XYZ file of C-alpha atoms in Angstrom:
584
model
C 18.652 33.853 -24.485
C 17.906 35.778 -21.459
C 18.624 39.801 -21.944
C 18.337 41.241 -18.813
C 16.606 40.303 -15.115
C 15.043 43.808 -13.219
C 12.983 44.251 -10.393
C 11.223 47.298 -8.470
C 12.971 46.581 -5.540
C 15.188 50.113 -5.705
C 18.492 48.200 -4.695
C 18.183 45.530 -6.713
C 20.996 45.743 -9.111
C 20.008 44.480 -12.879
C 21.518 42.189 -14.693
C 21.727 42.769 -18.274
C 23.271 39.785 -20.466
C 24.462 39.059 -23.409
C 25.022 36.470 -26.320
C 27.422 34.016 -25.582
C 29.279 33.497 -22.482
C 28.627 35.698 -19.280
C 30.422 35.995 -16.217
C 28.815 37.022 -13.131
C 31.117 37.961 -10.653
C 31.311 38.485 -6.677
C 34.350 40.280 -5.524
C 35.565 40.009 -2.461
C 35.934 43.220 -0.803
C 38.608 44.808 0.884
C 36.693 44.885 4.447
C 36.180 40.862 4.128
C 37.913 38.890 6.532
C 39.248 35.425 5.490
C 36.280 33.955 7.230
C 33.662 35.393 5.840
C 31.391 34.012 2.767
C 30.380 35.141 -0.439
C 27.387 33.376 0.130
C 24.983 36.808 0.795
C 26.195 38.398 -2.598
C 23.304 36.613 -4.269
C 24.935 34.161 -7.574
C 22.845 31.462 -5.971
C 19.839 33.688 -5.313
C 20.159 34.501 -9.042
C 19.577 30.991 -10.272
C 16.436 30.616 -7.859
C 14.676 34.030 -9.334
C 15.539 32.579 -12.320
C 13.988 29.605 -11.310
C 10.932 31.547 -10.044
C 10.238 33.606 -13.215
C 10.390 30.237 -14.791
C 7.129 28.895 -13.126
C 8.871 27.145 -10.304
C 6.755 26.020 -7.409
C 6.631 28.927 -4.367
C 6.141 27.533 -1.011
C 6.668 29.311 2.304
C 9.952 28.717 2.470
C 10.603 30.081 -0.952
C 13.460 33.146 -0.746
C 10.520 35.538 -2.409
C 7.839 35.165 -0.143
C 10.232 36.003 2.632
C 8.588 39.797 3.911
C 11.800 41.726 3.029
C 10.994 40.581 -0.536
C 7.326 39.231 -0.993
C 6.009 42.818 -1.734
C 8.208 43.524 -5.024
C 7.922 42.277 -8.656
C 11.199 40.716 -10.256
C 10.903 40.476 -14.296
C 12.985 38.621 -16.639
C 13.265 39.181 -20.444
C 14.084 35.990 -22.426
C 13.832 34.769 -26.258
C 11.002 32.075 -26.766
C 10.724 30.911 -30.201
C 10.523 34.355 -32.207
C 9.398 36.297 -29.698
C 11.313 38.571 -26.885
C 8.916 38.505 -23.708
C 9.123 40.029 -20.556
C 7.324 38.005 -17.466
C 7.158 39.181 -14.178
C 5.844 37.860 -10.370
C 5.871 38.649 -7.100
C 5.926 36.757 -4.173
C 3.021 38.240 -2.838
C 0.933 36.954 -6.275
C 2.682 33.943 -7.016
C 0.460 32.071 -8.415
C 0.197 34.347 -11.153
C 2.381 35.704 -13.512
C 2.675 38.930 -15.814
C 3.487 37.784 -19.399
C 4.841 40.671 -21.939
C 5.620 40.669 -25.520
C 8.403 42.915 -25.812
C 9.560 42.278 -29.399
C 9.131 39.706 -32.104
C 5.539 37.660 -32.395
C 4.484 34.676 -30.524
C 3.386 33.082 -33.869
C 5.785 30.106 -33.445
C 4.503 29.425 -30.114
C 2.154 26.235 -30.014
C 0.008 27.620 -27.002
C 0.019 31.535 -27.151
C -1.473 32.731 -24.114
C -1.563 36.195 -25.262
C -3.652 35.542 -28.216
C -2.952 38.855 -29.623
C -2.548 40.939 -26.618
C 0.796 42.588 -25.929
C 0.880 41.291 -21.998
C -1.477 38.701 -20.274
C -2.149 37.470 -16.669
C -1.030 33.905 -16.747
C -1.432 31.390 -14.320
C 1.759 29.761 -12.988
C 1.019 26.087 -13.537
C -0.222 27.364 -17.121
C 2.673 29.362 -17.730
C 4.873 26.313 -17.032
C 2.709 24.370 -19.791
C 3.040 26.739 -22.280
C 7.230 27.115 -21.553
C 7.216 23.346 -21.746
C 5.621 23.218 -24.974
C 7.653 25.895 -27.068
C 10.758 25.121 -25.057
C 10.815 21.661 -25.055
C 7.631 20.256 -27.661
C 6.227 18.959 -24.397
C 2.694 17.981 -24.698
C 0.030 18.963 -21.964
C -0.613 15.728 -20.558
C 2.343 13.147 -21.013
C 0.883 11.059 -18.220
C 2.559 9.672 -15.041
C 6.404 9.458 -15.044
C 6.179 11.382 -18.384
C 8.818 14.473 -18.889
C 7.818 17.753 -17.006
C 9.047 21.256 -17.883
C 10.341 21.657 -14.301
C 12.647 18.295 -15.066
C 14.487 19.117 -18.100
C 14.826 22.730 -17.379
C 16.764 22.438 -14.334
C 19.366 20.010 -16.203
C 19.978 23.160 -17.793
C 20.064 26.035 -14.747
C 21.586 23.360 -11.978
C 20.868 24.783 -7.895
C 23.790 23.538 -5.043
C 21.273 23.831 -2.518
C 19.310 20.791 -3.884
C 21.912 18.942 -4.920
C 22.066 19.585 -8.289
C 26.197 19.488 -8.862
C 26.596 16.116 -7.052
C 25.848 13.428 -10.357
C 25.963 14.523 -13.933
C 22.820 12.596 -14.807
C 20.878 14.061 -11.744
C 19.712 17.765 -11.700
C 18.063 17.025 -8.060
C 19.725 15.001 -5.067
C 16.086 13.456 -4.247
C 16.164 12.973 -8.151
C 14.509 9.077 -9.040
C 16.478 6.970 -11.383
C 13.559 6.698 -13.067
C 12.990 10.738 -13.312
C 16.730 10.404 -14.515
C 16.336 7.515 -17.694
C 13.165 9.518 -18.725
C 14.313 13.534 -18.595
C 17.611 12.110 -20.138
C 16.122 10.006 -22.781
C 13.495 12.693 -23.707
C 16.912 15.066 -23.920
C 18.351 12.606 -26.240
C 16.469 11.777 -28.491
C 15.558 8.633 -27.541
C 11.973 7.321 -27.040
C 11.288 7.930 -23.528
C 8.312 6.383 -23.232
C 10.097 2.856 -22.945
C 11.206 4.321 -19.782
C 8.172 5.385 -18.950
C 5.953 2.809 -19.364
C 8.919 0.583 -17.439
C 8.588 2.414 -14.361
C 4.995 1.774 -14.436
C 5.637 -1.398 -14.405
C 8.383 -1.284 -11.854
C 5.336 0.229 -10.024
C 2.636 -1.937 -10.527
C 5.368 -5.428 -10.070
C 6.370 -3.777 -6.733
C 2.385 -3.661 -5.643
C 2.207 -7.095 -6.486
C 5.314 -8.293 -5.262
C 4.879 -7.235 -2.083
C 0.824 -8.326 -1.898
C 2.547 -12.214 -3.007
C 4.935 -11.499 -0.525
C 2.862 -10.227 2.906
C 0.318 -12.650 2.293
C 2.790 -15.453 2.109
C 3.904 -14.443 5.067
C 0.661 -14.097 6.396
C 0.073 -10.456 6.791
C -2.849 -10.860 5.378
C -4.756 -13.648 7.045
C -7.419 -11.836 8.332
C -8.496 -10.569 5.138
C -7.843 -13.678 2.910
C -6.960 -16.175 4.948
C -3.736 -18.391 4.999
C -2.909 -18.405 1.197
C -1.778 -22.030 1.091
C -4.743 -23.172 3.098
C -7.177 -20.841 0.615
C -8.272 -24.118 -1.447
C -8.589 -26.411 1.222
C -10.830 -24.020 2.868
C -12.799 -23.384 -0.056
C -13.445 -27.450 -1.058
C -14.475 -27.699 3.210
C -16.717 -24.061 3.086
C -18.524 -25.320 -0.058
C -18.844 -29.199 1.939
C -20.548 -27.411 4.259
C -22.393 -25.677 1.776
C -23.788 -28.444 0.194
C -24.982 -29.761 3.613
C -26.513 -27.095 4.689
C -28.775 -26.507 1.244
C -29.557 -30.438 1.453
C -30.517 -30.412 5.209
C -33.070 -26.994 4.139
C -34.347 -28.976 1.396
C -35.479 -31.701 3.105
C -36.663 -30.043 6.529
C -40.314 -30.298 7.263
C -41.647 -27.957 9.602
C -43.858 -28.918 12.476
C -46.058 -26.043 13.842
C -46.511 -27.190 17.429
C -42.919 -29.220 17.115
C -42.739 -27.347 20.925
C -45.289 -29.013 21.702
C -45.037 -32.214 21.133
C -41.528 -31.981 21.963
C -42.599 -31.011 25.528
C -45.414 -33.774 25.272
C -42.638 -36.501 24.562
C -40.547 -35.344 27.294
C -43.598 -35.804 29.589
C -44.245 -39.389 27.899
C -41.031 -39.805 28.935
C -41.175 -38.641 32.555
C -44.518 -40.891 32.924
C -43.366 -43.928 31.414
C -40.500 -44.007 33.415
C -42.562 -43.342 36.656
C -44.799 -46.223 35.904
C -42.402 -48.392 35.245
C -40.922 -47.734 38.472
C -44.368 -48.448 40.384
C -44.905 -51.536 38.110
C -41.435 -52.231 39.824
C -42.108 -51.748 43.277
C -45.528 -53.522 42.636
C -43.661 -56.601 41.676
C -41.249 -56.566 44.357
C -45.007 -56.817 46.838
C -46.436 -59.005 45.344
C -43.245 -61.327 45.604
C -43.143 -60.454 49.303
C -46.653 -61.188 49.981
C -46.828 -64.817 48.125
C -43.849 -65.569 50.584
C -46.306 -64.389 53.560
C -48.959 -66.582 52.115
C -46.682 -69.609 51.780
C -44.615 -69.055 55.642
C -49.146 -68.543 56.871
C -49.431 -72.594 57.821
C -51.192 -73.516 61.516
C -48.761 -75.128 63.641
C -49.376 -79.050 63.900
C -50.451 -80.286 67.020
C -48.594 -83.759 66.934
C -45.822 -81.547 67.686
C -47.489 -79.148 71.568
C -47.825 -83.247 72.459
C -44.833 -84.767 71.383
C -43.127 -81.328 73.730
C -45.421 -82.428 76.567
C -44.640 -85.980 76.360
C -41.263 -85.502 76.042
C -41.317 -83.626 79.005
C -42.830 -86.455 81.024
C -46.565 -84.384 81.127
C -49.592 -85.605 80.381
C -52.048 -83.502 79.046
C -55.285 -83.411 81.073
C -58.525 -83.759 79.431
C -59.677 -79.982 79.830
C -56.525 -79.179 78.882
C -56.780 -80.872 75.509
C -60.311 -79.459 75.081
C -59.021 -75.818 76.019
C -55.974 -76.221 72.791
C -58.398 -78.065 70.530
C -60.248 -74.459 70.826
C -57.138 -72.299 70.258
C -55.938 -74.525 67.709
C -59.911 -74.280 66.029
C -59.073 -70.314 66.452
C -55.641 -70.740 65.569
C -56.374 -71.892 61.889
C -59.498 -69.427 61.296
C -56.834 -66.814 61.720
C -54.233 -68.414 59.572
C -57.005 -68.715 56.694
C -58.181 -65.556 56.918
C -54.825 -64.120 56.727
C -54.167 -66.168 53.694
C -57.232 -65.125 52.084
C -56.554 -61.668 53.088
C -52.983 -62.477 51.310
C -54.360 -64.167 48.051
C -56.898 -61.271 47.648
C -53.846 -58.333 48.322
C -51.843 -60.206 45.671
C -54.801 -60.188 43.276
C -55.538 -56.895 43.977
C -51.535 -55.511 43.333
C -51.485 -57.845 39.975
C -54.607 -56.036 38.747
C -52.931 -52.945 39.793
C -49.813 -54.001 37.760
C -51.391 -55.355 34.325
C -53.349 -51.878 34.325
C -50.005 -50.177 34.792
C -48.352 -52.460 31.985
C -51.474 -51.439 29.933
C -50.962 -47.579 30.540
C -47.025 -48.259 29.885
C -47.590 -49.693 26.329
C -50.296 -46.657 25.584
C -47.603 -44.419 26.557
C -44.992 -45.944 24.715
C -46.876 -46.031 21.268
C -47.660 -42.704 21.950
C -44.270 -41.694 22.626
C -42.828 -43.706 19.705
C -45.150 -41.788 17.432
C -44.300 -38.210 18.651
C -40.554 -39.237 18.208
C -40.845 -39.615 14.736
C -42.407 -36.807 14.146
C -39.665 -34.987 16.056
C -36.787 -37.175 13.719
C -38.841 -36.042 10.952
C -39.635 -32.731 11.745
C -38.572 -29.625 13.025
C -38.972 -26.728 14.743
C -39.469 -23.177 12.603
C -36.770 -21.965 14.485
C -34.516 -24.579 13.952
C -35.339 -23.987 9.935
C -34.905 -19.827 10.751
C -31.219 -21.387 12.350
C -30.838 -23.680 9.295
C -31.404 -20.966 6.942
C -28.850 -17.852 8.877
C -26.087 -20.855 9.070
C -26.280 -21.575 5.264
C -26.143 -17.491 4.271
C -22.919 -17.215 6.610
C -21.511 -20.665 5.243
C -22.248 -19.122 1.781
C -20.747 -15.501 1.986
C -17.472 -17.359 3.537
C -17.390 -19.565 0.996
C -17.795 -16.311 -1.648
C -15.524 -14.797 0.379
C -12.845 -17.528 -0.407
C -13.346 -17.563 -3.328
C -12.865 -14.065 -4.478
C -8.867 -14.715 -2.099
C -8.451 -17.050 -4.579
C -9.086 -15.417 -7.543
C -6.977 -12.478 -6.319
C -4.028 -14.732 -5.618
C -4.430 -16.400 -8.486
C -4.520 -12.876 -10.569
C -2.003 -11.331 -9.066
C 0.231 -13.824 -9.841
C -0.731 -13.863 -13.098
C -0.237 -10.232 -13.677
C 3.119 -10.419 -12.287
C 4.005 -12.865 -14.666
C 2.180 -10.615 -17.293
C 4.120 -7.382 -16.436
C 7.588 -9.448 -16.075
C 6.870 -10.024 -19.925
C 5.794 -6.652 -20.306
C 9.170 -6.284 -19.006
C 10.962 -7.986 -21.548
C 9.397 -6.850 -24.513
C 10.489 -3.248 -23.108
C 14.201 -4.536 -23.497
C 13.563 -5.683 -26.444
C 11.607 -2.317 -27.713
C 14.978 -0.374 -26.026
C 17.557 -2.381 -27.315
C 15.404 -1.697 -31.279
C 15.224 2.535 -30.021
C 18.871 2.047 -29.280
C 19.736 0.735 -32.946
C 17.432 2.759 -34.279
C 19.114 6.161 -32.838
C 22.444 4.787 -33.118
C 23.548 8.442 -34.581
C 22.549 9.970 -31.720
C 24.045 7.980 -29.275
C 27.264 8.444 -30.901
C 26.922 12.378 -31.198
C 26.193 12.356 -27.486
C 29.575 10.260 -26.993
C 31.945 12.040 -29.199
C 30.203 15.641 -27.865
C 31.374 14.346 -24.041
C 34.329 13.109 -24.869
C 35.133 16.454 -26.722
C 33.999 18.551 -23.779
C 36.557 15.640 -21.584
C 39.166 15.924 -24.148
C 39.534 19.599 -23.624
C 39.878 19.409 -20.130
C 42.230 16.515 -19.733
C 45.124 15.215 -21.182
C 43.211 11.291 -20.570
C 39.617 12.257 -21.612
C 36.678 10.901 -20.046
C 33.924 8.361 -21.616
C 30.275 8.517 -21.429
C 28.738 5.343 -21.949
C 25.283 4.828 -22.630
C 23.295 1.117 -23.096
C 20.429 -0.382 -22.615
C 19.893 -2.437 -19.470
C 17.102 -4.448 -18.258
C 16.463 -1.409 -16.106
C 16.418 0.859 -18.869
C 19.154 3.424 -20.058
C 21.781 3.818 -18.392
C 24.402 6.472 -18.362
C 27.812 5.607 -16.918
C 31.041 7.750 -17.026
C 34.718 7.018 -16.751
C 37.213 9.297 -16.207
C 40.895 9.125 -14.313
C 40.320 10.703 -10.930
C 36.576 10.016 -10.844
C 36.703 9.933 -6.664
C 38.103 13.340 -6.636
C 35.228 16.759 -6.223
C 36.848 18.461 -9.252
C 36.898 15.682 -11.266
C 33.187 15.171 -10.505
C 32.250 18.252 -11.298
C 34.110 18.541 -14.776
C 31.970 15.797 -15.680
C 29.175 17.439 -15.093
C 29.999 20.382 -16.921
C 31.007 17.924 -19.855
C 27.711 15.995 -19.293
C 25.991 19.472 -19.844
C 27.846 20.796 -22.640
C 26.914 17.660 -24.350
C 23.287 18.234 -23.405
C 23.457 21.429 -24.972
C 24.747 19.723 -28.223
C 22.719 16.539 -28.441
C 19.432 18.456 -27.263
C 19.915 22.160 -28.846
C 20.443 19.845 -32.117
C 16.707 18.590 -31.640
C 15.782 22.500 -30.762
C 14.644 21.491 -26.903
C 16.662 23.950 -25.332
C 16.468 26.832 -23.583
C 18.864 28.273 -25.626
C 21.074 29.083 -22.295
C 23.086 26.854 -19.665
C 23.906 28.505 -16.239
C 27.191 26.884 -13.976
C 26.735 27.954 -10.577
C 30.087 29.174 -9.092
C 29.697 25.902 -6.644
C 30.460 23.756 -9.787
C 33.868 25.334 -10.336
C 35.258 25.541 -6.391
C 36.338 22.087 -6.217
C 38.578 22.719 -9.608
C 42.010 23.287 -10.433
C 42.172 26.785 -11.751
C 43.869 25.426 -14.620
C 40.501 22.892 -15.613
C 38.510 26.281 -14.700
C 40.045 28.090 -17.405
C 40.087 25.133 -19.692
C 36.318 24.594 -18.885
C 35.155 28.466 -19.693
C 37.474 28.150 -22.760
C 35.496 25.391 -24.052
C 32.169 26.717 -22.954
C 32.647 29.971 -24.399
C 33.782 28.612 -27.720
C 30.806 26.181 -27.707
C 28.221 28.559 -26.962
C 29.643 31.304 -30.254
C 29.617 27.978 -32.387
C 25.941 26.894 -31.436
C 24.742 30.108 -30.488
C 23.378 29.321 -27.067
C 24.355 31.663 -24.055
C 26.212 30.299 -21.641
C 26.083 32.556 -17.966
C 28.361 31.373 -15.189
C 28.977 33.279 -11.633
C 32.093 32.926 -10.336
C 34.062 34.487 -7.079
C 36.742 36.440 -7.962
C 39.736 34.656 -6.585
C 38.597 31.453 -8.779
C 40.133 33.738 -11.984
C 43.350 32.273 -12.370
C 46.326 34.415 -12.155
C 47.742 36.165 -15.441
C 50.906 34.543 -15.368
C 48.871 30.833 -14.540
C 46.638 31.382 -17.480
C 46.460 28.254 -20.362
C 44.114 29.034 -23.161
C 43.580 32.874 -24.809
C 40.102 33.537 -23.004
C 40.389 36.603 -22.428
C 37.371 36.070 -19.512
C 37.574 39.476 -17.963
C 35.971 40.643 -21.299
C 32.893 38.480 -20.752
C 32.245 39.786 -17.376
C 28.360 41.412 -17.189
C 27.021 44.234 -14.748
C 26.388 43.725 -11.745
C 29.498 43.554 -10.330
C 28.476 41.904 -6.854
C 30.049 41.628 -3.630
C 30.038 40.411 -0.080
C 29.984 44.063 1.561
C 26.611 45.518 3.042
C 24.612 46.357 0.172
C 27.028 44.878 -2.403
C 24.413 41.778 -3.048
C 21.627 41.272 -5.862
C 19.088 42.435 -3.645
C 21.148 45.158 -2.248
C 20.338 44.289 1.320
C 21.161 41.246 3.888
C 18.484 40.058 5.037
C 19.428 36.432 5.588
């Protein structure tokens, strides 16, 4: 129960509370036009220093660091498990707040920060911890996706501004259906960790999923290659593998294989030279045994046949003169054919040496080219040896694509069974806290009942998804509709939950829930709030505007709501709002 909310800000006006149900109103006053808002007198601003004094997060854009307000201290005196405390914060030290024990003892609290001491400096993250633990029995450290102070206290003090009256099941607009099935089933009763450990899952499948999925589609190619072409590259990398390792083993190295590889290329060069001279060699001699054979003296039967034939006779001195040339004649045709036979001797001695040199230089050739077949250069081993180390960290490399393909499909397989057996371990928590299930049915369909002539159902069953919470009710499209079922969905929080003692032992309805209603469901609604919160003894604070009170002669239950109505009395004049000042 919250008793009374202060500050040191001089205008603030207090609020002092009481058990059972309080009405905060804002009154209109009589200098308001019709187009001006109620929206400065401060009901919403309420539930956010509530909020605040509650450990809530304080960024810059938080209402209390703004400078009108950042300098003064708000304080809020609650009930927590035996003990009345007062704690107090600024927006100037927010990360810190001032922790009172006002009456009562902290004995029942499982984390007592004061540890004897009447106040204490607490940290705000700490101070959430410890209101999470005697408010709700939540551990320290539930782990990711696990239950959080912050998420099962605002099912309880719902803000507009975040969408908190838009769903039943969702305090927050930006709220996760996962956040949802876990706050809800924590709430309940019910073993939230099922829901937990499912959206891990959901998590960890997703990662997977979409890994499978971009490297199908070849997002990924550069990093691990086309993943229907992994194997076949593999079986070719480690081909190429083996190759390389054989070709290393069996390399010889040949220190000057330079050497000799330039000494074979000269081999080469020389053989082929000589063969071209032994060539051109032949080719002469060929031409000069035709000279020899064409190198005959010309008969003389035939200079006197001419003559005769001619009708000449050749004189005497005539014949003695051509017997002399002829003499001549045939010394020079015998010298030039010994001339001839010795040139042709000469060239074939010439050409068996160069035959001679031709098969020295190809054994030697033949030799150095086996040792070049045989052998190799250190560099070529150096080139050998770099080739196999790349060939062998791609083939590692393929490898280790493989085996990551291969287990992440494996461990999506794995966590789609992990899946199941979590149906199967909510569909056992479901029979298992059958009782509470149906308390949490008949308690909204009670709240529904009250309301409406055709009551509302809540349904909740297990899904492969997890829990899930579904309401019907006639007129379900309609605003007012929607937001009696979340006032039914609370007031059957407050049953199911303050049953189990994780509570804050208040609820707090924003006048935003109740604009969209008739003032007839309004009335109906407080009724059954009011009546509620006497029988189970938690407090139950609502602002409202003063033209949502329905008219005396339109009222339908005995509420007699005026009498609930708790200082301040707010308004939308200057001055006439919780902080006494506009500063909006």
């Amino acid at each position: 129960m919250i008793h009374r909310i202060t500050s040191d800000l001089p205008s603030f006006k207090p609020v002092e509370l009481r058990p059972g149900l309080n009405v905060i109103v804002s009154a209109k006053s009589e200098q308001s036009n019709d187009g001006q808002t109620r929206n400065k007198s401060g009901k919403s601003s309420l539930l956010m220093l509530i909020h605040f004094l509650f450990g809530k997060e304080c960024g810059t854009e938080s209402l209390f660091r703004k400078p009108e307000l950042a300098a003064y201290t708000f304080s809020l005196e609650f009930d927590l498990r035996g003990a009345q405390v007062r704690v107090s914060r600024s927006g100037a030290t927010f990360g810190w707040l001032a922790v009172e024990l006002v009456a009562g003892s902290t004995a029942q609290w499982p984390d007592d920060p004061l540890r004897g001491q009447a106040s204490a400096k607490i940290a705000q993250a700490k101070w959430r911890g410890v209101l999470g633990l005697a408010m709700f029995g939540l551990a320290e450290n539930l782990g990711t996706y696990g239950p959080t102070f912050s998420q099962l206290f605002s099912y309880f003090v719902r803000r507009s501004e975040n969408g908190g009256l838009a769903e039943p099941t969702k305090q927050a607009a930006l709220q996760q259906p996962a956040d949802v099935r876990v706050g809800l089933s924590y709430l309940l009763g019910l073993d939230w960790r099922i829901s937990q450990e499912r959206e891990r899952l959901r998590q960890e499948i997703t990662g997977a999923q979409k890994l499978q999925k971009v490297a199908r589609d070849g997002g990924l190619s550069s990093v691990i290659g086309d993943p229907g072409q992994v194997f076949t590259q593999l079986t070719l990398a480690q081909k190429g593998v083996d190759r390389l390792t054989k070709a290393l083993a069996e390399f010889r190295i040949l220190p000057d294989y330079m050497e000799r590889e330039k000494e074979a290329n000269h081999l080469t060069r020389r053989f082929n030279e000589l063969s071209d001279e032994v060539a051109q060699q032949q080719f002469y001699v060929s031409d000069l045994r035709q000279s020899l054979q064409s190198e005959d003296a010309p008969a003389t039967t035939d200079l006197e046949r001419l003559y005769e034939e001619a009708g000449l006779v050749l004189p005497s001195l005539v014949r003695v003169r051509y017997e002399e040339v002829r003499l001549f004649h045939e010394s020079i045709v015998r010298n030039r054919r010994l001339y001839l036979e010795g040139e042709i001797a000469e060239v074939e001695v010439g050409i068996a040496e160069r035959r001679r040199q031709l098969s020295k230089l190809d054994t030697r050739r033949s030799e150095v080219m086996q040792l070049l077949q045989t052998h190799g250069a250190l560099e070529h081993h150096t080139q050998l040896q770099i080739a196999l180390s790349k060939a062998v960290a791609q083939t590692e490399r393929l490898k280790q694509n493989q085996q990551l393909l291969e287990e992440v499909a494996q461990r999506v397989a794995e966590l789609k069974i992990q899946q199941g057996q979590l149906t199967l371990r909510l569909q056992r928590d479901f029979r298992e806290n059958q009782p509470v299930l149906t308390e949490a049915v008949l308690a909204f369909e009670a709240a529904s009942e009250a309301l409406y002539s055709d009551p509302g159902n809540l349904s909740i069953y297990p899904s492969e998804n997890g829990p899930e919470f579904s309401i019907t009710i006639q007129g379900r499209s309609s605003r007012g509709v929607n937001s009696m079922q979340i006032f039914c969905f609370d007031m059957m929080l407050m049953q199911v939950a303050g049953k189990q003692g994780i509570t804050p032992g208040f609820l707090i309805h924003d006048s935003h829930l109740f604009d969209p209603v008739d003032e007839r469901q309004n009335e109906k609604a407080w009724a059954y709030g009011a009546e509620l919160a006497r029988e189970l003894g938690f407090q139950y604070i609502i602002a409202l505007n003063s033209d949502q009170f329905p008219a005396p002669q339109n009222r339908v239950t005995q509420l007699a709501i005026e009498q609930h109505i708790i200082p301040p009395h707010l308004t939308d004049a200057d001055g006439g709002g919780l902080f006494g000042f506009d500063f909006y």
